[in-house]
Amino acid sequence: MKFIVSSSYLLKQLQVLGSVINSSNTLHILDNFLFELDNNQLKVSASDLETTMSATLEIESTDTGSIAVPARLLLETLKTFPEQPLTFTVKENNTIEISSDLGKYVLAYLPGDEFPKAELLEDPSTAHIPAEVLATAVSKTIFAAGNDDLRPVMSGVYFQFSPSGIIFVATDAHKLVKYSRTDITSSAEANFIMPKKPLNILKNILGTSDAEVKIEYNDSNAMFSFDNYILVCRLIDGKYPNYEAVIPKENPNKLIIARTQFLSSVRRVAIYANKTTHQIRLKVAGTELNISAEDIDYSNKADERLTCDYQGDDMQIGFNSRFLIEMLNNLQSDEILLEMSLPNRAGILTPVDGLDEGETVTMLVMPVMLNN
């Protein structure tokens, strides 16, 4: 079995697939890429058992066959090459030889049939989403997903498809993000919870693609196909919490402020906040917003005054500055709207501008109790 491929083209594809491989695997075979050669097409796969991703590459060959090649060794070798054609030749003694303009490199391979096969989806449902929309939806929500092993359903992003639109939700019980589009719909009602790892991989490659992503899913697995990639992953099992119930509906106090100004101010004041609670205090009266923080243990304190557009009763509310900073960083608008009802009810952040037609982003942040 022999094939010729461009070094930089191969490296680019393998770096994407390499992100699937765990740094420590219980099964030795998972430290490898699976190469499946079929004449002038090479299908390369990587897996961690939960997620399997493959890419189909155009190469020069007339052979067929499959082998598992050590991933780390191959990636480290490819990173050092200038752009050039490489010839891969499988030898008798379970080794594969790579020939370049500079020399020859020999590495041991394993039989391809030992590599775990990706799940075949029985009788799946299908949805189509533009790559750019899916990339935006994932990056807007994934940061709010939890890391608690005891609550696995909250450690992923909830996908909800319906004829009226698509919704993506992530929450860790302290913050919640809901991203929805009414301009993209699905023919049938469906919902499932996607784990973070495959979503991060998708997010990184979807941003550069203008393709349409085909999503196929059943009760246990989902498959994403676009360009020359296919990603299959196991879904998180369980029922997602009723997120609509925690979003306060009546929020009479509305504050509009420039996002970057508010973000810079919160960042500066937060330096002086208590290092365990990260608590900052927002005090709004008239057109003035006062942001303050105090760390009594070290006699550190800071406060800033900003002008804002505010309608509602004078109020004071406390937030965890880290959550607020994360949310403001993830919004791209010039101005944001912060809606509040009471100091012990969640605040809702939404962008005032910069959204596409049919696109809405709702971010909810839980308050922290103020100690007066």
Coordinates of C-alpha atoms in Angstrom, one line a residue:
M1 CA 0.0 0.0 0.0
K2 CA 1.5 3.3 -1.1
F3 CA 0.2 6.9 -1.5
I4 CA 1.5 10.5 -2.1
V5 CA 0.2 13.5 -0.3
S6 CA 1.1 17.2 0.3
S7 CA 2.8 17.6 3.7
S8 CA 1.0 20.9 4.7
Y9 CA -2.4 19.6 3.5
L10 CA -2.0 16.4 5.5
L11 CA -0.8 18.3 8.6
K12 CA -3.7 20.8 8.5
Q13 CA -6.3 17.9 8.4
L14 CA -4.5 15.8 11.1
Q15 CA -4.2 18.8 13.5
V16 CA -8.0 19.1 13.4
L17 CA -8.5 15.3 14.0
G18 CA -5.8 15.3 16.6
S19 CA -7.9 17.4 19.0
V20 CA -10.2 14.3 19.4
I21 CA -7.4 12.2 20.8
N22 CA -7.0 12.2 24.7
S23 CA -3.6 12.8 26.2
S24 CA -3.9 9.5 28.1
N25 CA -5.8 6.6 26.7
T26 CA -6.7 3.3 28.3
L27 CA -6.7 1.6 24.9
H28 CA -3.3 1.9 23.1
I29 CA -5.0 1.8 19.7
L30 CA -6.7 5.2 20.5
D31 CA -3.2 6.9 20.4
N32 CA -3.3 6.3 16.6
F33 CA -4.9 7.8 13.5
L34 CA -6.8 5.2 11.3
F35 CA -5.7 5.5 7.7
E36 CA -8.2 3.9 5.2
L37 CA -7.0 4.1 1.7
D38 CA -9.3 3.6 -1.3
N39 CA -7.5 4.5 -4.5
N40 CA -7.2 8.3 -4.7
Q41 CA -9.1 8.9 -1.4
L42 CA -7.6 8.6 2.1
K43 CA -10.0 8.6 5.0
V44 CA -8.3 9.5 8.3
S45 CA -10.1 8.9 11.6
A46 CA -9.4 9.7 15.3
S47 CA -11.4 8.6 18.3
D48 CA -11.7 8.6 22.1
L49 CA -14.6 6.1 22.0
E50 CA -17.2 8.9 22.9
T51 CA -16.3 11.0 19.8
T52 CA -15.0 9.8 16.5
M53 CA -14.1 12.2 13.7
S54 CA -12.9 11.5 10.2
A55 CA -11.7 13.6 7.2
T56 CA -11.5 12.4 3.6
L57 CA -8.4 13.6 1.8
E58 CA -7.6 13.7 -1.9
I59 CA -4.3 11.9 -2.6
E60 CA -2.3 10.1 -5.3
S61 CA -2.7 6.3 -5.1
T62 CA -4.1 3.2 -6.8
D63 CA -4.0 1.0 -3.6
T64 CA -6.5 0.1 -0.9
G65 CA -6.0 -1.0 2.7
S66 CA -6.2 0.2 6.3
I67 CA -3.6 0.8 9.0
A68 CA -3.4 2.6 12.4
V69 CA -0.5 5.1 12.6
P70 CA 1.0 6.7 15.8
A71 CA -0.6 10.2 16.0
R72 CA 1.9 12.1 18.1
L73 CA 4.9 10.9 16.2
L74 CA 3.3 11.6 12.8
L75 CA 2.1 15.1 13.9
E76 CA 5.5 16.1 15.3
T77 CA 7.3 15.0 12.1
L78 CA 4.8 16.8 9.8
K79 CA 5.2 20.1 11.8
T80 CA 8.9 20.3 10.9
F81 CA 8.5 19.9 7.1
P82 CA 8.4 22.7 4.6
E83 CA 5.6 22.2 2.0
Q84 CA 6.5 19.2 -0.2
P85 CA 5.0 15.9 -1.5
L86 CA 5.5 13.0 0.9
T87 CA 5.4 9.3 -0.1
F88 CA 4.0 6.8 2.4
T89 CA 4.9 3.2 1.8
V90 CA 3.7 0.3 3.9
K91 CA 6.5 -2.3 4.3
E92 CA 6.4 -6.0 5.1
N93 CA 7.6 -5.8 8.8
N94 CA 4.7 -3.8 10.2
T95 CA 6.3 -0.5 9.5
I96 CA 5.4 2.5 7.3
E97 CA 8.1 4.5 5.6
I98 CA 7.7 8.2 4.9
S99 CA 9.9 9.6 2.1
S100 CA 10.5 13.3 1.8
D101 CA 13.0 15.5 -0.2
L102 CA 15.2 15.4 2.9
G103 CA 15.2 11.7 3.9
K104 CA 13.3 8.7 5.1
Y105 CA 11.4 8.1 8.4
V106 CA 10.1 4.7 9.5
L107 CA 7.4 4.2 12.1
A108 CA 5.6 1.1 13.3
Y109 CA 1.9 0.7 12.6
L110 CA -1.0 -1.4 14.0
P111 CA -3.6 -3.3 11.9
G112 CA -6.5 -1.0 11.0
D113 CA -9.1 -3.6 12.0
E114 CA -8.2 -3.1 15.7
F115 CA -9.4 0.5 15.5
P116 CA -12.9 1.0 17.1
K117 CA -15.6 1.7 14.4
A118 CA -17.7 4.8 14.6
E119 CA -21.4 4.3 15.7
L120 CA -23.8 3.8 12.8
L121 CA -26.9 5.8 13.5
E122 CA -30.1 3.7 13.2
D123 CA -33.0 5.5 11.7
P124 CA -31.8 9.1 12.4
S125 CA -33.7 12.4 12.2
T126 CA -32.0 15.2 10.2
A127 CA -31.5 18.9 10.3
H128 CA -29.5 21.4 8.2
I129 CA -27.8 24.5 9.7
P130 CA -25.3 26.9 8.0
A131 CA -21.8 26.4 9.5
E132 CA -21.5 30.0 10.4
V133 CA -24.8 29.9 12.4
L134 CA -23.8 26.7 14.2
A135 CA -20.3 28.2 15.1
T136 CA -21.9 31.3 16.5
A137 CA -24.5 29.4 18.5
V138 CA -21.9 27.1 20.0
S139 CA -19.4 30.0 20.9
K140 CA -22.2 32.1 22.4
T141 CA -23.4 29.3 24.7
I142 CA -20.6 26.8 25.5
F143 CA -18.9 29.0 28.1
A144 CA -22.0 28.9 30.3
A145 CA -22.1 25.1 30.4
G146 CA -21.2 23.5 33.8
N147 CA -18.3 21.2 34.8
D148 CA -20.1 19.3 37.5
D149 CA -19.7 15.5 37.0
L150 CA -22.7 15.0 39.4
R151 CA -24.9 16.9 37.0
P152 CA -23.9 15.7 33.6
V153 CA -26.9 17.1 31.8
M154 CA -25.7 20.6 32.7
S155 CA -22.2 19.9 31.3
G156 CA -23.3 20.2 27.7
V157 CA -25.3 22.4 25.3
Y158 CA -29.0 21.7 24.8
F159 CA -30.1 21.7 21.2
Q160 CA -33.8 22.3 20.5
F161 CA -35.1 22.1 17.0
S162 CA -38.7 22.9 15.9
P163 CA -40.7 24.2 12.9
S164 CA -40.7 27.6 14.6
G165 CA -37.0 27.9 15.0
I166 CA -33.8 26.5 16.7
I167 CA -32.7 27.1 20.2
F168 CA -29.4 26.4 22.0
V169 CA -29.1 26.6 25.8
A170 CA -26.3 26.2 28.3
T171 CA -26.3 26.7 32.1
D172 CA -24.3 25.8 35.2
A173 CA -27.0 27.1 37.6
H174 CA -25.2 30.4 38.2
K175 CA -25.4 31.7 34.6
L176 CA -27.6 30.7 31.6
V177 CA -27.4 31.5 27.9
K178 CA -30.1 31.0 25.4
Y179 CA -29.4 31.6 21.7
S180 CA -32.2 31.3 19.3
R181 CA -32.9 31.7 15.6
T182 CA -36.3 32.0 14.0
D183 CA -34.9 32.2 10.4
I184 CA -33.7 28.6 10.5
T185 CA -36.2 25.9 11.2
S186 CA -36.5 22.1 11.4
S187 CA -39.3 20.0 10.0
A188 CA -39.8 18.1 13.2
E189 CA -39.6 18.7 17.0
A190 CA -36.4 17.4 18.5
N191 CA -34.0 18.0 21.4
F192 CA -30.7 16.5 22.6
I193 CA -27.7 17.4 24.8
M194 CA -24.3 17.7 23.2
P195 CA -21.1 17.3 25.2
K196 CA -18.6 20.1 25.3
K197 CA -15.6 18.4 23.8
P198 CA -17.0 17.7 20.3
L199 CA -18.6 21.1 20.3
N200 CA -15.3 22.8 20.9
I201 CA -13.8 20.8 18.0
L202 CA -16.7 21.9 15.8
K203 CA -16.5 25.5 16.9
N204 CA -12.8 25.7 15.9
I205 CA -13.3 24.4 12.3
L206 CA -16.8 25.7 11.5
G207 CA -15.7 29.3 11.8
T208 CA -13.7 29.1 8.6
S209 CA -16.3 27.1 6.6
D210 CA -19.2 28.4 4.6
A211 CA -20.7 25.0 4.1
E212 CA -24.1 23.8 5.4
V213 CA -23.8 21.3 8.2
K214 CA -26.0 18.2 8.1
I215 CA -26.9 17.0 11.6
E216 CA -28.3 13.5 12.0
Y217 CA -29.3 12.3 15.4
N218 CA -31.2 9.6 17.4
D219 CA -31.6 9.0 21.1
S220 CA -28.0 8.2 21.8
N221 CA -25.7 9.7 19.1
A222 CA -25.4 12.6 16.8
M223 CA -23.5 13.0 13.5
F224 CA -22.3 16.3 11.9
S225 CA -21.3 16.2 8.3
F226 CA -19.8 19.2 6.3
D227 CA -17.0 19.8 3.8
N228 CA -14.8 16.7 4.0
Y229 CA -15.4 16.0 7.8
I230 CA -17.8 13.7 9.7
L231 CA -18.0 13.9 13.5
V232 CA -20.0 11.3 15.4
C233 CA -20.4 11.6 19.1
R234 CA -22.4 10.1 22.0
L235 CA -25.1 12.4 23.4
I236 CA -25.5 13.2 27.1
D237 CA -28.2 11.0 28.5
G238 CA -30.9 12.7 30.7
K239 CA -33.6 15.3 30.8
Y240 CA -32.5 18.9 30.5
P241 CA -33.8 21.3 33.3
N242 CA -36.8 23.5 32.5
Y243 CA -34.7 26.6 31.7
E244 CA -37.7 28.8 30.7
A245 CA -38.9 28.6 34.3
V246 CA -35.8 30.3 35.7
I247 CA -35.9 33.3 33.2
P248 CA -37.8 36.1 35.0
K249 CA -40.6 37.4 32.9
E250 CA -41.4 40.7 34.6
N251 CA -38.3 43.0 34.7
P252 CA -39.4 46.6 35.2
N253 CA -35.9 48.0 35.8
K254 CA -34.0 48.5 32.5
L255 CA -30.5 49.8 32.2
I256 CA -28.8 50.5 28.8
I257 CA -25.1 51.1 28.7
A258 CA -22.1 50.9 26.3
R259 CA -20.8 47.4 26.5
T260 CA -17.0 48.1 26.3
Q261 CA -17.2 50.9 28.8
F262 CA -19.2 48.7 31.3
L263 CA -16.8 45.7 30.7
S264 CA -13.7 47.8 31.3
S265 CA -15.2 49.3 34.5
V266 CA -16.3 45.9 35.9
R267 CA -12.8 44.5 35.0
R268 CA -11.0 47.3 36.9
V269 CA -13.3 47.2 40.0
A270 CA -13.2 43.4 40.2
I271 CA -9.5 43.5 40.9
Y272 CA -10.4 44.9 44.3
A273 CA -13.2 42.4 45.0
N274 CA -12.9 39.6 47.5
K275 CA -10.9 36.7 46.0
T276 CA -13.4 34.0 47.0
T277 CA -16.8 35.7 46.2
H278 CA -15.6 38.0 43.3
Q279 CA -18.5 40.1 44.4
I280 CA -19.2 43.5 42.9
R281 CA -22.0 45.9 43.7
L282 CA -24.1 47.8 41.1
K283 CA -26.1 50.7 42.4
V284 CA -28.4 52.5 40.0
A285 CA -30.1 55.8 40.5
G286 CA -31.3 58.2 37.8
T287 CA -28.8 58.2 35.0
E288 CA -25.9 57.1 37.2
L289 CA -24.5 53.6 37.7
N290 CA -22.1 53.1 40.5
I291 CA -19.9 50.0 40.4
S292 CA -18.0 49.1 43.6
A293 CA -16.1 46.3 45.2
E294 CA -14.5 45.8 48.6
D295 CA -12.2 43.2 50.1
I296 CA -12.5 43.9 53.9
D297 CA -9.8 41.4 54.8
Y298 CA -7.2 43.5 53.0
S299 CA -8.8 47.0 53.1
N300 CA -8.9 47.1 49.3
K301 CA -11.8 48.9 47.7
A302 CA -12.7 50.5 44.4
D303 CA -15.7 52.3 43.0
E304 CA -16.5 53.9 39.6
R305 CA -19.4 56.1 38.3
L306 CA -20.7 55.7 34.8
T307 CA -23.6 57.4 33.1
C308 CA -26.3 55.2 31.7
D309 CA -29.8 55.2 30.4
Y310 CA -32.0 53.8 33.2
Q311 CA -35.7 53.4 33.7
G312 CA -36.9 52.0 37.0
D313 CA -36.6 52.2 40.7
D314 CA -33.3 53.0 42.4
M315 CA -31.7 49.7 43.3
Q316 CA -28.6 47.8 44.5
I317 CA -27.7 44.4 43.3
G318 CA -24.6 42.2 43.7
F319 CA -23.1 40.0 41.0
N320 CA -20.1 37.6 40.7
S321 CA -17.8 39.7 38.5
R322 CA -16.3 36.7 36.7
F323 CA -19.7 35.7 35.4
L324 CA -20.5 39.2 34.3
I325 CA -17.1 39.7 32.5
E326 CA -17.5 36.3 30.7
M327 CA -21.0 37.3 29.4
L328 CA -20.0 40.8 28.4
N329 CA -17.0 39.4 26.5
N330 CA -19.3 37.0 24.6
L331 CA -21.6 39.7 23.4
Q332 CA -20.5 41.7 20.3
S333 CA -22.9 44.6 20.5
D334 CA -22.1 48.2 21.1
E335 CA -24.8 48.6 23.8
I336 CA -26.3 46.1 26.2
L337 CA -29.5 46.0 28.1
L338 CA -29.5 44.8 31.7
E339 CA -33.0 44.0 33.0
M340 CA -33.7 43.5 36.7
S341 CA -36.6 43.1 39.0
L342 CA -35.4 42.6 42.6
P343 CA -31.9 42.3 44.2
N344 CA -32.5 38.6 44.8
R345 CA -33.7 37.8 41.3
A346 CA -31.6 37.1 38.2
G347 CA -30.5 39.9 35.9
I348 CA -30.9 39.5 32.2
L349 CA -28.3 40.7 29.7
T350 CA -29.3 41.2 26.0
P351 CA -27.5 42.9 23.1
V352 CA -29.2 46.1 22.0
D353 CA -27.7 46.0 18.4
G354 CA -25.5 43.9 16.1
L355 CA -27.9 40.9 15.7
D356 CA -28.9 39.3 12.5
E357 CA -32.6 39.2 11.5
G358 CA -34.3 36.4 13.5
E359 CA -31.4 36.1 16.0
T360 CA -31.8 36.6 19.8
V361 CA -29.3 36.2 22.6
T362 CA -30.5 36.1 26.2
M363 CA -28.0 35.8 29.1
L364 CA -29.1 35.3 32.6
V365 CA -26.8 35.9 35.6
M366 CA -27.7 35.0 39.2
P367 CA -27.2 37.7 41.8
V368 CA -25.0 37.3 45.0
M369 CA -26.4 38.4 48.3
L370 CA -25.0 41.8 49.4
N371 CA -23.7 42.2 52.9
N372 CA -24.4 45.8 53.8

